[in-house]
């Protein structure tokens, strides 16, 4: 059964056709990759799922419920957690407080929220930095913080927007391990936009490819990298497969 | 006990004992400090915690003062009922301003302009409202002031001092509690990055309205105090933008978003402004506007050298 069902959604910004008639679904418990060259419409698709933009046409179902008219906070409450491609830490708050803000969605009391947040920070390897101001973190740690905050809302579906970008290969592998564990142990479904092919290939069981706002291929990683349409749109680009 | 709670206990003891050490004039200055500590704390809930800049908080002081003042003036009803009416009216007004702003995505300086506009046209409205005396003002009967008449909030300066101390301490405790609760975390998240806050399931519209409502209700109480302490109300004075600025100067100098900022800022500014008035009187200089120039210089110095306010720097020094 699919947890997320995106049905022929389109989004135009003035004259620009950002996303056109895109359909795909994410199986419950699955890990789905969403790839494509710059400007393919990946983040726009993400933002429609997360409620930042309402699609012009089409619909989005989450666990059978239409969510494409909901606000971002309602979508988060429904069980979809997201990260931002350009990280958005609450700079003036400590690392722990950042994650507590997310944890308060499911825990009304500060003590419980603090305990939940601390546990998540340990899991992401940020435990030692919990009392530092978020503004002092390095970029890789800020990406981890994005993930930690989203996880604190206890999502059924986690939307990851380029969380591996800028990470060194070993850091990237650590993140991959964290998401695998999350998917295996907690059953969290994951939809990830990623440029780092190393991570997509290691994680995703299904991949959808966007190009110029349209879906050009879907399938397993092996199928997708052999697809002529995909090869054509990536031609001339460096892909580390 | 931690250093912080010991210091707090000592401060509380000093404030309770203070009237026995001070003369009448000094007591009135102390009352004024507590008044600005209180209103600063109230404003800080909106700006310091939730990041919503209000430059029109005088509107809540004024509406609160006129609400309770009118009940007393026309019907002889004391401020205990009056404070409820004042809070209800100010919360309603705050919700209207907040609803308009947040519904139509008016934020930042434009939100601040909207708060000024509301204060201004409320002032003009009261100028034309005969029931409250119009521009000529409203004067509350001043009874003999030796005994404590708590029912009508009439009494000696000492009573007003303790009332203001209770309010300031209560506001401090309330804000300390709010900051550690879910509301405090949500407000700070909204202040730091509203989009990220929303993505974490926070209904930012509602939580911002809550901040406005609490801030307005607290400020309304200050208005009631104002009415019964000064006994005369003029729209020109009470709603004037300089009154709104006076409210925000304390927390800005002391430290926006901190608990001690408003208290420290109110103390520093009131003492300095009174000090310079006295000093100038002593040397016989009477230069119009010198007090304002002085305010400006202090404000500039703090913004230049301590952009986060005095308290954060002081707290580091004292290791609190």
GROMACS .gro file of N, CA, C and O in nm, chain A residues 4-13 17-26 32-36 39-55 59-60 67-68 75 80 82 85 157 159-161 191-193 208-215:
model
  260
    4UNK      N    1   0.225   0.758   0.049
    4UNK     CA    2   0.212   0.889  -0.017
    4UNK      C    3   0.177   0.865  -0.164
    4UNK      O    4   0.240   0.783  -0.229
    5UNK      N    5   0.077   0.936  -0.211
    5UNK     CA    6   0.034   0.919  -0.348
    5UNK      C    7   0.023   1.056  -0.414
    5UNK      O    8  -0.065   1.135  -0.380
    6UNK      N    9   0.117   1.085  -0.503
    6UNK     CA   10   0.117   1.213  -0.574
    6UNK      C   11   0.052   1.190  -0.709
    6UNK      O   12   0.100   1.109  -0.788
    7UNK      N   13  -0.062   1.257  -0.734
    7UNK     CA   14  -0.138   1.229  -0.854
    7UNK      C   15  -0.142   1.348  -0.949
    7UNK      O   16  -0.208   1.448  -0.920
    8UNK      N   17  -0.072   1.336  -1.057
    8UNK     CA   18  -0.060   1.435  -1.164
    8UNK      C   19  -0.066   1.580  -1.114
    8UNK      O   20  -0.152   1.658  -1.154
    9UNK      N   21   0.029   1.616  -1.026
    9UNK     CA   22   0.032   1.753  -0.977
    9UNK      C   23   0.111   1.843  -1.073
    9UNK      O   24   0.206   1.799  -1.137
   10UNK      N   25   0.066   1.968  -1.082
   10UNK     CA   26   0.135   2.068  -1.162
   10UNK      C   27   0.149   2.195  -1.081
   10UNK      O   28   0.064   2.225  -0.996
   11UNK      N   29   0.256   2.268  -1.107
   11UNK     CA   30   0.272   2.399  -1.043
   11UNK      C   31   0.342   2.493  -1.140
   11UNK      O   32   0.447   2.461  -1.196
   12UNK      N   33   0.279   2.608  -1.162
   12UNK     CA   34   0.338   2.709  -1.250
   12UNK      C   35   0.367   2.832  -1.167
   12UNK      O   36   0.290   2.868  -1.080
   13UNK      N   37   0.483   2.896  -1.192
   13UNK     CA   38   0.511   3.026  -1.132
   13UNK      C   39   0.509   3.127  -1.245
   13UNK      O   40   0.600   3.128  -1.327
   17UNK      N   41   0.687   2.680  -1.605
   17UNK     CA   42   0.625   2.553  -1.573
   17UNK      C   43   0.721   2.474  -1.485
   17UNK      O   44   0.812   2.408  -1.535
   18UNK      N   45   0.704   2.484  -1.354
   18UNK     CA   46   0.802   2.424  -1.263
   18UNK      C   47   0.782   2.273  -1.252
   18UNK      O   48   0.877   2.196  -1.254
   19UNK      N   49   0.657   2.232  -1.239
   19UNK     CA   50   0.624   2.090  -1.228
   19UNK      C   51   0.501   2.066  -1.314
   19UNK      O   52   0.404   2.140  -1.305
   20UNK      N   53   0.508   1.961  -1.397
   20UNK     CA   54   0.397   1.938  -1.488
   20UNK      C   55   0.350   1.792  -1.483
   20UNK      O   56   0.423   1.701  -1.517
   21UNK      N   57   0.227   1.774  -1.436
   21UNK     CA   58   0.161   1.643  -1.440
   21UNK      C   59   0.250   1.532  -1.383
   21UNK      O   60   0.268   1.428  -1.447
   22UNK      N   61   0.304   1.555  -1.267
   22UNK     CA   62   0.392   1.454  -1.207
   22UNK      C   63   0.313   1.359  -1.117
   22UNK      O   64   0.234   1.405  -1.035
   23UNK      N   65   0.332   1.230  -1.136
   23UNK     CA   66   0.268   1.130  -1.051
   23UNK      C   67   0.372   1.030  -1.003
   23UNK      O   68   0.456   0.987  -1.080
   24UNK      N   69   0.369   0.999  -0.876
   24UNK     CA   70   0.448   0.886  -0.825
   24UNK      C   71   0.392   0.853  -0.688
   24UNK      O   72   0.312   0.929  -0.632
   25UNK      N   73   0.428   0.738  -0.637
   25UNK     CA   74   0.385   0.706  -0.502
   25UNK      C   75   0.501   0.650  -0.422
   25UNK      O   76   0.602   0.608  -0.478
   26UNK      N   77   0.488   0.656  -0.292
   26UNK     CA   78   0.591   0.603  -0.203
   26UNK      C   79   0.527   0.495  -0.118
   26UNK      O   80   0.428   0.521  -0.049
   32UNK      N   81   1.230   0.611  -0.110
   32UNK     CA   82   1.215   0.654  -0.248
   32UNK      C   83   1.308   0.772  -0.274
   32UNK      O   84   1.313   0.866  -0.194
   33UNK      N   85   1.382   0.766  -0.383
   33UNK     CA   86   1.467   0.878  -0.420
   33UNK      C   87   1.399   0.962  -0.526
   33UNK      O   88   1.320   0.913  -0.605
   34UNK      N   89   1.427   1.091  -0.523
   34UNK     CA   90   1.376   1.181  -0.626
   34UNK      C   91   1.497   1.257  -0.679
   34UNK      O   92   1.559   1.334  -0.606
   35UNK      N   93   1.535   1.227  -0.804
   35UNK     CA   94   1.656   1.289  -0.858
   35UNK      C   95   1.625   1.365  -0.985
   35UNK      O   96   1.513   1.359  -1.038
   36UNK      N   97   1.724   1.436  -1.033
   36UNK     CA   98   1.708   1.514  -1.155
   36UNK      C   99   1.806   1.628  -1.154
   36UNK      O  100   1.855   1.667  -1.048
   39UNK      N  101   1.701   2.254  -1.128
   39UNK     CA  102   1.587   2.315  -1.193
   39UNK      C  103   1.485   2.216  -1.246
   39UNK      O  104   1.396   2.253  -1.322
   40UNK      N  105   1.497   2.089  -1.208
   40UNK     CA  106   1.405   1.988  -1.259
   40UNK      C  107   1.268   1.994  -1.193
   40UNK      O  108   1.173   1.936  -1.243
   41UNK      N  109   1.259   2.063  -1.079
   41UNK     CA  110   1.131   2.074  -1.009
   41UNK      C  111   1.122   1.986  -0.886
   41UNK      O  112   1.013   1.966  -0.831
   42UNK      N  113   1.238   1.938  -0.839
   42UNK     CA  114   1.237   1.848  -0.723
   42UNK      C  115   1.190   1.920  -0.597
   42UNK      O  116   1.100   1.873  -0.526
   43UNK      N  117   1.252   2.035  -0.570
   43UNK     CA  118   1.217   2.106  -0.447
   43UNK      C  119   1.074   2.160  -0.454
   43UNK      O  120   1.003   2.162  -0.353
   44UNK      N  121   1.029   2.201  -0.574
   44UNK     CA  122   0.891   2.246  -0.588
   44UNK      C  123   0.795   2.132  -0.555
   44UNK      O  124   0.695   2.151  -0.484
   45UNK      N  125   0.826   2.013  -0.605
   45UNK     CA  126   0.743   1.896  -0.573
   45UNK      C  127   0.740   1.873  -0.422
   45UNK      O  128   0.634   1.851  -0.362
   46UNK      N  129   0.857   1.881  -0.362
   46UNK     CA  130   0.870   1.867  -0.217
   46UNK      C  131   0.783   1.967  -0.144
   46UNK      O  132   0.711   1.933  -0.050
   47UNK      N  133   0.793   2.092  -0.188
   47UNK     CA  134   0.719   2.197  -0.120
   47UNK      C  135   0.569   2.181  -0.135
   47UNK      O  136   0.492   2.225  -0.049
   48UNK      N  137   0.525   2.117  -0.243
   48UNK     CA  138   0.381   2.089  -0.256
   48UNK      C  139   0.339   1.981  -0.157
   48UNK      O  140   0.234   1.989  -0.096
   49UNK      N  141   0.425   1.880  -0.142
   49UNK     CA  142   0.392   1.773  -0.046
   49UNK      C  143   0.390   1.830   0.096
   49UNK      O  144   0.304   1.798   0.177
   50UNK      N  145   0.486   1.920   0.124
   50UNK     CA  146   0.498   1.975   0.260
   50UNK      C  147   0.400   2.088   0.288
   50UNK      O  148   0.395   2.140   0.398
   51UNK      N  149   0.323   2.128   0.185
   51UNK     CA  150   0.219   2.228   0.209
   51UNK      C  151   0.263   2.372   0.192
   51UNK      O  152   0.187   2.464   0.223
   52UNK      N  153   0.387   2.394   0.145
   52UNK     CA  154   0.433   2.532   0.125
   52UNK      C  155   0.360   2.594   0.005
   52UNK      O  156   0.316   2.708   0.010
   53UNK      N  157   0.346   2.514  -0.104
   53UNK     CA  158   0.264   2.559  -0.218
   53UNK      C  159   0.149   2.463  -0.235
   53UNK      O  160   0.164   2.343  -0.216
   54UNK      N  161   0.034   2.517  -0.276
   54UNK     CA  162  -0.077   2.430  -0.316
   54UNK      C  163  -0.058   2.401  -0.465
   54UNK      O  164  -0.024   2.492  -0.541
   55UNK      N  165  -0.075   2.276  -0.509
   55UNK     CA  166  -0.062   2.248  -0.651
   55UNK      C  167  -0.171   2.318  -0.731
   55UNK      O  168  -0.282   2.337  -0.681
   59UNK      N  169  -0.370   1.609  -0.717
   59UNK     CA  170  -0.392   1.594  -0.573
   59UNK      C  171  -0.284   1.509  -0.510
   59UNK      O  172  -0.213   1.435  -0.578
   60UNK      N  173  -0.271   1.526  -0.378
   60UNK     CA  174  -0.171   1.451  -0.303
   60UNK      C  175  -0.242   1.382  -0.187
   60UNK      O  176  -0.312   1.448  -0.109
   67UNK      N  177  -0.417   1.585   0.119
   67UNK     CA  178  -0.346   1.683   0.204
   67UNK      C  179  -0.303   1.807   0.127
   67UNK      O  180  -0.242   1.897   0.184
   68UNK      N  181  -0.337   1.815  -0.003
   68UNK     CA  182  -0.278   1.923  -0.083
   68UNK      C  183  -0.341   2.059  -0.056
   68UNK      O  184  -0.298   2.158  -0.114
   75UNK      N  185   0.025   1.956   0.790
   75UNK     CA  186   0.087   1.842   0.725
   75UNK      C  187   0.189   1.776   0.817
   75UNK      O  188   0.197   1.654   0.825
   80UNK      N  189   0.410   1.408   0.843
   80UNK     CA  190   0.516   1.427   0.744
   80UNK      C  191   0.618   1.527   0.799
   80UNK      O  192   0.585   1.642   0.824
   82UNK      N  193   0.988   1.730   0.749
   82UNK     CA  194   1.071   1.772   0.637
   82UNK      C  195   1.199   1.841   0.685
   82UNK      O  196   1.205   1.895   0.794
   85UNK      N  197   1.645   2.242   0.227
   85UNK     CA  198   1.769   2.235   0.149
   85UNK      C  199   1.868   2.339   0.199
   85UNK      O  200   1.984   2.312   0.223
  157UNK      N  201   0.639   0.975   0.752
  157UNK     CA  202   0.712   0.997   0.627
  157UNK      C  203   0.811   1.111   0.649
  157UNK      O  204   0.774   1.218   0.699
  159UNK      N  205   1.072   1.369   0.472
  159UNK     CA  206   1.115   1.430   0.346
  159UNK      C  207   1.253   1.490   0.366
  159UNK      O  208   1.271   1.579   0.449
  160UNK      N  209   1.351   1.440   0.292
  160UNK     CA  210   1.488   1.489   0.308
  160UNK      C  211   1.530   1.564   0.183
  160UNK      O  212   1.534   1.507   0.074
  161UNK      N  213   1.561   1.693   0.198
  161UNK     CA  214   1.597   1.775   0.083
  161UNK      C  215   1.748   1.799   0.084
  161UNK      O  216   1.796   1.889   0.151
  191UNK      N  217   1.139   0.983   0.176
  191UNK     CA  218   1.145   1.034   0.039
  191UNK      C  219   1.261   1.133   0.037
  191UNK      O  220   1.260   1.231   0.112
  192UNK      N  221   1.362   1.105  -0.048
  192UNK     CA  222   1.476   1.196  -0.044
  192UNK      C  223   1.510   1.253  -0.181
  192UNK      O  224   1.507   1.183  -0.281
  193UNK      N  225   1.535   1.384  -0.180
  193UNK     CA  226   1.593   1.450  -0.295
  193UNK      C  227   1.742   1.447  -0.272
  193UNK      O  228   1.788   1.479  -0.162
  208UNK      N  229   1.258   0.805  -0.864
  208UNK     CA  230   1.182   0.877  -0.967
  208UNK      C  231   1.273   0.986  -1.021
  208UNK      O  232   1.345   1.051  -0.944
  209UNK      N  233   1.273   1.005  -1.151
  209UNK     CA  234   1.361   1.105  -1.212
  209UNK      C  235   1.279   1.217  -1.273
  209UNK      O  236   1.188   1.193  -1.353
  210UNK      N  237   1.308   1.340  -1.232
  210UNK     CA  238   1.240   1.457  -1.288
  210UNK      C  239   1.334   1.529  -1.383
  210UNK      O  240   1.455   1.536  -1.360
  211UNK      N  241   1.277   1.584  -1.491
  211UNK     CA  242   1.355   1.665  -1.583
  211UNK      C  243   1.262   1.769  -1.643
  211UNK      O  244   1.156   1.735  -1.693
  212UNK      N  245   1.302   1.895  -1.636
  212UNK     CA  246   1.216   2.005  -1.683
  212UNK      C  247   1.074   1.993  -1.629
  212UNK      O  248   0.977   2.014  -1.701
  213UNK      N  249   1.061   1.958  -1.504
  213UNK     CA  250   0.929   1.956  -1.441
  213UNK      C  251   0.845   1.834  -1.471
  213UNK      O  252   0.731   1.824  -1.425
  214UNK      N  253   0.899   1.741  -1.551
  214UNK     CA  254   0.819   1.622  -1.583
  214UNK      C  255   0.890   1.497  -1.536
  214UNK      O  256   1.013   1.493  -1.526
  215UNK      N  257   0.811   1.395  -1.505
  215UNK     CA  258   0.867   1.268  -1.463
  215UNK      C  259   0.912   1.194  -1.588
  215UNK      O  260   0.834   1.170  -1.679
   0.00000   0.00000   0.00000
